[in-house]
C-alpha cells in the first residue's frame, strides 16, 4: 500500500482512522477515548460561524498538543509579516529571476524568503508572499503558522508534507493548502535533491472555490479533484522542536515526542492538494478575451463582494482560437494588485526574461501587458487555432497593494531593468488610415 492515501472532495466532512475503531461512535469527546487517546478539537473558524462556513476537525491523538515546553523567540533570516512599514508601496513594475538555490544545508524554515506583504496579519486581512528553497529535510523540527493558512506552489522538486492529519506528496504542477495552525514537517520526496517554490500566506478568510455564476454547475476546479490525506500517525519519542509563526514572529518550544501522533480524525478542517492539470479551462470560442478571473482556482473573499482578499489564478495549457483578436493578454491597469510566478514553460505575454521560478509584481493601477517583441509578433501573425501547451503560470491577485520587502527590493536576482521591456512600443498612429 502507498504511504499516500487520499479522500476526495473539497472541504468534505471526512472521517478517517489509522487503527480500526479509533474514532468514537456517536460523539466527539467520550469519557474515555478508544486506545487511550486524547480528544482535541482543531477549529479554523469561530464556534458560532454559520454552518456553511464552520470549519473544525476532531483529532484523536496519543498526547494532547498542550504537552510541550514554553515558547521562546526563534530567529530566522528573511521572513516578514504585514504590516511591514520598512518600505513604502511602490507603483513601479518589478520582476525577479528565480531565488538562487542554497549551497549550505537548508530546510524549509531556513529557506523562506518573503517577497511582499499586504494588509495586517493581526487583523486578519491580506497576505504574505514567500519563496522557499530547500536541500535538506526537517527531521527533528515541526512548524505551524498561527497567522494564516499556507498555499504551497512547488516549482522545482517534489515535497512530502508530513502533517498531523496525514501525508501529502506534492509535485510541480500541483498545489497544497495547509490550514492555519496545522503542525507539519517538509521533506524531499524520493529522487528530489533540492526544491523551490512559492507560498501565499493567507491571513484572512480561508480559501474556497469561486462561484461559477453563468458558467453553471461545472467547470474550473471541480470539488471531487481536491484530495485530503487519510490518518497517519507516529508514536516516536525523542528531542524535537516545534516552531510557531505567531504575531509575525517565530517561536520555538521543545517536545519529547513527535506531534504527528493523531491516530484518527473527522471533520472538514484539514490539508488538501490539487492537480492543476485537472482545471477545466474556460476560454473564448469567438473573439476577445474573457477577463483573467475566469482562471480562478481558489479565492479568499473580502467584505466587499467581488473584490477578493486574494485570488489564486492559473494560466494553464489551452487552445487559443479567438478570431480578429490580439491573443496575448491585453494592456491593462487594474484596481487589483498582481503577483505572478511561472512554474514551467513560457508565458505568452513575455517573449523573454520571465523564466520558471521567476516572479513579477504589478501593483494597483500600474500599467502592464505584453512586451514589445510579443506585441509585434501577435499583431501580425496568422490567426489559426493554436494550442498553447508549454506553459503553467499563476497569479496571486489581491484587492490590497503589495509592499515589497527590503530583501526583495535589494535582491541580487531582481531585474532592475524590467521596465525596459516596454520601451520598444512605438507609435503606430496613422491619422489618414482607416
XYZ file of C-alpha atoms in Angstrom:
434
model
C 0.000 0.000 0.000
C 1.231 3.505 -0.830
C 2.191 5.834 2.006
C -0.067 8.426 0.357
C -3.768 7.638 0.600
C -6.347 10.356 -0.048
C -10.015 11.171 0.380
C -11.745 13.022 -2.464
C -13.726 16.252 -2.273
C -13.308 19.901 -1.355
C -13.780 20.509 2.378
C -15.980 17.475 2.875
C -16.921 16.067 6.272
C -14.196 13.428 6.319
C -13.707 10.542 8.762
C -10.503 8.503 8.808
C -8.667 6.239 11.227
C -5.268 4.551 11.104
C -6.369 1.896 13.619
C -9.791 0.216 13.465
C -12.259 1.638 15.953
C -10.090 4.655 16.856
C -12.929 7.078 16.042
C -15.511 7.300 18.846
C -19.015 6.259 17.831
C -21.839 8.763 18.132
C -19.996 11.528 19.982
C -16.821 13.613 19.860
C -15.469 13.564 23.420
C -16.274 10.379 25.310
C -15.157 9.971 28.899
C -12.509 7.511 27.687
C -11.466 7.518 24.041
C -10.589 4.267 22.229
C -6.968 3.116 22.605
C -6.474 5.594 25.480
C -6.293 8.520 23.035
C -6.916 12.198 23.815
C -9.730 14.068 22.027
C -8.750 17.531 20.723
C -10.830 19.907 18.627
C -8.949 21.773 15.881
C -11.012 24.850 14.907
C -10.491 27.015 11.825
C -13.472 29.306 12.412
C -15.299 30.868 15.330
C -17.569 28.417 17.131
C -20.619 30.412 16.066
C -19.723 30.835 12.395
C -22.602 29.931 10.052
C -22.761 26.199 9.412
C -21.750 26.692 5.760
C -18.510 28.366 6.883
C -17.842 26.481 10.108
C -14.500 24.689 9.975
C -13.399 22.187 12.591
C -11.996 18.710 12.965
C -11.793 16.380 15.940
C -8.364 14.785 16.387
C -7.727 11.660 18.450
C -4.089 11.724 19.402
C -1.598 9.913 21.608
C -0.681 13.093 23.535
C -2.529 16.451 23.571
C -0.924 19.449 21.866
C -0.575 21.158 25.238
C 2.145 18.661 26.225
C 5.151 20.835 25.354
C 7.569 23.333 26.889
C 7.081 27.118 26.968
C 7.811 29.016 23.769
C 10.956 31.104 23.286
C 11.759 33.503 20.424
C 13.217 31.813 17.339
C 15.177 33.791 14.759
C 15.187 33.185 11.012
C 16.677 35.459 8.374
C 14.340 36.779 5.676
C 10.760 36.151 6.762
C 8.385 39.129 7.119
C 4.729 39.689 8.035
C 2.322 42.544 7.296
C 2.202 45.328 8.205
C 5.797 45.849 7.094
C 6.445 49.596 7.286
C 10.114 49.490 6.308
C 9.312 50.117 2.642
C 6.500 52.167 1.136
C 4.294 50.628 -1.537
C 5.789 51.220 -4.982
C 3.920 51.775 -8.286
C 6.876 50.586 -10.387
C 6.559 47.323 -12.263
C 9.035 44.778 -10.844
C 10.412 41.426 -11.888
C 12.801 38.905 -10.373
C 14.785 35.916 -11.568
C 14.417 32.682 -9.568
C 15.611 32.670 -5.971
C 19.078 31.056 -6.087
C 19.326 27.562 -4.671
C 21.186 27.295 -1.348
C 24.708 25.895 -1.124
C 24.688 25.063 2.599
C 22.230 22.587 4.114
C 18.863 24.422 4.234
C 15.492 23.108 5.340
C 12.053 24.566 4.616
C 12.090 27.042 7.536
C 15.664 28.200 6.881
C 14.926 28.764 3.189
C 11.858 31.020 3.483
C 12.259 34.405 1.753
C 9.457 36.995 1.881
C 8.868 38.891 -1.361
C 5.910 41.102 -0.437
C 3.089 41.572 2.062
C -0.163 43.480 2.306
C -2.906 44.074 4.845
C -2.366 43.239 8.520
C -1.954 39.739 9.890
C -3.108 40.949 13.319
C -6.498 41.984 11.970
C -6.667 39.003 9.594
C -6.582 40.998 6.358
C -4.305 40.499 3.367
C -1.496 38.053 2.754
C 2.226 37.456 2.607
C 4.048 36.101 -0.436
C 7.132 33.995 0.177
C 9.579 31.914 -1.802
C 11.082 28.723 -0.428
C 14.214 26.774 -1.266
C 15.449 23.658 0.476
C 18.026 20.926 0.088
C 17.590 19.265 3.497
C 14.698 17.635 5.323
C 13.000 18.673 8.536
C 13.645 15.691 10.803
C 13.606 16.850 14.431
C 11.659 20.078 13.837
C 7.998 20.792 13.075
C 6.161 24.001 12.143
C 2.761 25.637 12.335
C 1.514 29.070 11.255
C -0.991 30.835 13.525
C -1.003 33.927 11.269
C -2.554 32.318 8.203
C -3.114 29.302 6.008
C -0.376 28.390 3.531
C -0.941 27.838 -0.182
C 2.181 25.991 -1.397
C 3.036 26.085 -5.129
C 6.039 23.850 -5.955
C 8.130 24.913 -8.938
C 11.110 22.563 -8.675
C 11.275 19.251 -6.814
C 8.576 17.156 -5.154
C 7.712 17.722 -1.488
C 6.428 15.354 1.166
C 4.252 17.274 3.625
C 4.007 15.243 6.825
C 1.070 16.699 8.755
C -0.949 15.917 11.865
C -3.794 14.732 9.644
C -1.795 12.648 7.175
C 0.813 12.663 4.422
C 0.720 14.563 1.129
C 3.123 14.279 -1.795
C 3.074 17.476 -3.864
C 4.925 17.864 -7.162
C 5.366 20.832 -9.533
C 2.052 21.278 -11.303
C 0.197 20.566 -8.051
C -0.621 22.781 -5.068
C -1.233 22.119 -1.390
C -3.129 24.149 1.205
C -2.150 23.798 4.869
C -4.745 25.216 7.292
C -3.876 27.870 9.838
C -2.460 26.180 12.926
C -1.740 22.773 11.364
C 1.514 21.185 12.556
C 3.616 19.783 9.743
C 7.055 18.877 8.500
C 8.521 19.303 4.998
C 10.777 16.689 3.453
C 12.018 15.892 -0.036
C 10.353 13.083 -1.960
C 12.428 10.208 -3.289
C 14.504 11.426 -6.236
C 14.374 15.103 -5.200
C 17.691 16.596 -4.136
C 16.525 20.205 -3.857
C 13.223 22.033 -4.123
C 11.946 25.530 -4.786
C 8.551 27.168 -4.984
C 6.116 29.877 -3.946
C 3.873 30.326 -0.904
C 0.857 32.548 -0.331
C 0.272 33.035 3.395
C -3.400 33.952 3.586
C -4.163 35.979 6.733
C -7.880 36.313 6.023
C -10.846 34.038 5.339
C -9.791 30.553 4.217
C -9.605 29.768 0.532
C -12.782 28.457 -1.054
C -13.946 27.582 -4.537
C -15.173 30.605 -6.521
C -18.799 30.884 -7.558
C -19.495 29.806 -11.134
C -22.317 32.237 -11.971
C -23.420 31.941 -15.623
C -20.906 29.132 -16.213
C -23.358 26.843 -14.452
C -22.745 23.788 -12.322
C -19.499 22.545 -13.898
C -16.111 23.907 -14.878
C -12.936 25.450 -13.460
C -11.748 23.448 -10.412
C -14.113 20.576 -9.660
C -14.593 19.733 -5.946
C -14.025 15.996 -6.469
C -10.434 16.629 -7.625
C -9.253 18.015 -4.280
C -7.539 15.341 -2.177
C -7.240 15.238 1.617
C -4.959 12.697 3.327
C -6.089 9.766 5.411
C -4.999 9.398 9.029
C -1.359 8.595 9.680
C 0.491 8.604 12.983
C 3.880 8.007 14.517
C 4.488 7.231 18.191
C 8.061 8.479 18.434
C 9.837 9.830 21.487
C 12.990 11.952 21.453
C 14.146 15.564 21.384
C 12.018 17.581 18.963
C 11.348 21.257 18.315
C 8.017 22.874 17.409
C 8.377 26.219 15.609
C 5.342 28.512 15.568
C 4.725 31.628 13.476
C 2.628 33.847 15.737
C 2.063 37.600 15.530
C 4.615 37.948 12.738
C 7.419 36.367 14.766
C 8.769 32.864 15.097
C 8.697 30.997 18.401
C 10.025 27.575 19.371
C 9.113 25.029 22.037
C 10.681 21.715 22.977
C 8.803 18.431 22.653
C 9.726 14.971 23.904
C 7.681 13.303 21.152
C 6.632 13.737 17.539
C 3.437 15.831 17.280
C 2.332 13.726 14.309
C 0.534 11.359 16.676
C -3.086 11.713 15.506
C -4.428 8.172 15.145
C -7.856 9.205 13.815
C -9.765 12.356 12.935
C -13.030 13.562 11.479
C -14.260 16.952 10.238
C -13.808 19.472 7.437
C -10.721 21.415 8.606
C -7.772 19.641 7.033
C -4.962 19.981 4.481
C -5.573 19.234 0.824
C -3.808 19.048 -2.539
C -4.939 19.686 -6.113
C -3.517 18.796 -9.514
C -3.651 21.957 -11.660
C -3.858 19.784 -14.796
C -7.417 18.930 -13.734
C -8.531 22.559 -14.023
C -11.292 22.774 -16.655
C -10.221 25.903 -18.533
C -12.894 28.214 -19.910
C -11.915 30.458 -22.817
C -13.422 32.320 -25.752
C -14.542 30.486 -28.901
C -15.395 33.712 -30.754
C -13.475 36.943 -30.175
C -11.746 38.966 -27.440
C -10.583 37.721 -24.046
C -12.647 36.809 -21.039
C -11.182 38.572 -18.015
C -8.456 36.568 -16.205
C -10.881 35.944 -13.331
C -12.154 33.057 -15.465
C -8.948 31.204 -14.497
C -9.541 31.400 -10.710
C -8.827 28.156 -8.841
C -9.350 29.372 -5.259
C -10.485 32.616 -3.671
C -10.337 34.203 -0.235
C -13.285 36.638 -0.202
C -13.161 40.048 1.443
C -16.034 42.008 2.979
C -16.713 43.583 -0.436
C -18.428 41.298 -2.927
C -16.312 40.621 -5.998
C -13.102 42.118 -4.563
C -11.096 39.228 -3.190
C -8.697 39.399 -0.320
C -6.644 37.075 -2.525
C -7.398 35.044 -5.650
C -5.240 32.166 -6.866
C -5.378 32.226 -10.674
C -3.591 29.963 -13.172
C -2.792 30.193 -16.880
C -2.557 26.545 -17.932
C -2.206 24.851 -21.334
C -5.182 25.747 -23.535
C -6.367 26.318 -27.082
C -6.247 29.851 -28.489
C -8.887 30.266 -31.207
C -10.185 33.845 -30.912
C -10.888 35.470 -34.281
C -9.927 39.070 -35.130
C -8.278 39.260 -31.711
C -4.947 40.187 -30.204
C -4.394 36.906 -28.409
C -1.799 37.582 -25.686
C -3.050 39.329 -22.547
C -4.115 42.856 -23.379
C -2.581 46.014 -21.908
C -4.355 46.915 -18.708
C -4.411 48.856 -15.468
C -6.210 47.123 -12.656
C -7.587 48.036 -9.245
C -6.339 44.627 -8.096
C -2.627 44.082 -7.432
C -0.947 41.146 -9.163
C 1.989 38.978 -8.123
C 2.817 36.445 -10.815
C 5.015 33.345 -10.969
C 5.958 30.821 -13.641
C 6.066 27.114 -12.805
C 7.291 25.847 -16.182
C 7.457 26.736 -19.861
C 6.906 30.248 -21.166
C 4.280 32.919 -20.543
C 2.533 34.242 -23.641
C 2.796 37.932 -22.680
C 6.575 37.966 -22.239
C 8.923 36.856 -25.021
C 11.941 36.689 -22.733
C 13.118 37.464 -19.199
C 10.262 35.775 -17.339
C 11.599 32.329 -16.552
C 10.405 29.349 -14.451
C 10.917 30.173 -10.795
C 10.831 33.902 -11.522
C 8.154 36.358 -10.482
C 6.740 39.786 -11.229
C 4.738 42.398 -9.337
C 2.275 44.850 -10.871
C 0.567 46.851 -8.155
C -2.788 48.609 -8.255
C -3.173 50.765 -11.394
C 0.411 50.128 -12.535
C 0.166 49.614 -16.318
C 1.405 46.349 -17.769
C 0.892 43.955 -20.637
C 2.869 42.228 -23.388
C 6.429 43.301 -24.075
C 7.377 44.944 -27.386
C 8.500 41.732 -29.112
C 5.329 39.897 -28.137
C 3.156 42.796 -29.295
C 4.833 42.977 -32.708
C 4.600 39.230 -33.289
C 0.992 38.880 -32.123
C -0.146 41.885 -34.178
C 0.897 40.326 -37.460
C 0.736 36.528 -37.110
C -1.884 34.434 -38.879
C -4.789 33.687 -36.550
C -5.014 29.928 -36.838
C -6.202 27.763 -33.930
C -3.132 27.257 -31.770
C -2.533 25.015 -28.786
C -0.510 26.772 -26.130
C 0.928 23.747 -24.400
C 4.297 24.540 -22.844
C 3.136 26.831 -20.061
C 1.905 26.979 -16.488
C 1.863 30.424 -14.885
C -0.093 31.607 -11.864
C -1.106 34.814 -10.142
C -1.791 35.832 -6.549
C -4.216 38.735 -7.084
C -5.337 40.943 -4.195
C -7.509 43.998 -3.593
C -4.709 45.286 -1.308
C -1.485 46.862 -2.553
C 1.638 44.721 -2.079
C 4.613 46.121 -0.178
C 7.838 44.525 -1.424
C 10.243 43.689 1.369
C 13.655 45.363 1.620
C 15.205 41.955 0.907
C 13.206 41.608 -2.317
C 13.983 45.167 -3.474
C 17.715 44.782 -2.925
C 17.994 41.151 -4.028
C 20.746 40.302 -6.453
C 18.201 38.344 -8.516
C 15.941 41.385 -9.094
C 15.754 42.612 -12.697
C 16.239 46.338 -12.228
C 15.779 46.980 -15.965
C 12.387 45.245 -16.182
C 10.567 48.406 -17.289
C 12.703 48.418 -20.447
C 10.638 45.565 -21.943
C 8.049 48.182 -22.963
C 10.491 50.756 -24.381
C 10.111 49.363 -27.897
C 6.384 50.116 -28.017
C 6.457 52.960 -30.546
C 3.560 54.876 -32.038
C 1.789 53.232 -34.984
C -0.749 56.043 -35.233
C -1.786 56.904 -38.810
C -4.474 59.609 -38.797
C -5.161 59.214 -42.528
C -5.613 55.437 -42.386
C -8.943 53.708 -41.737
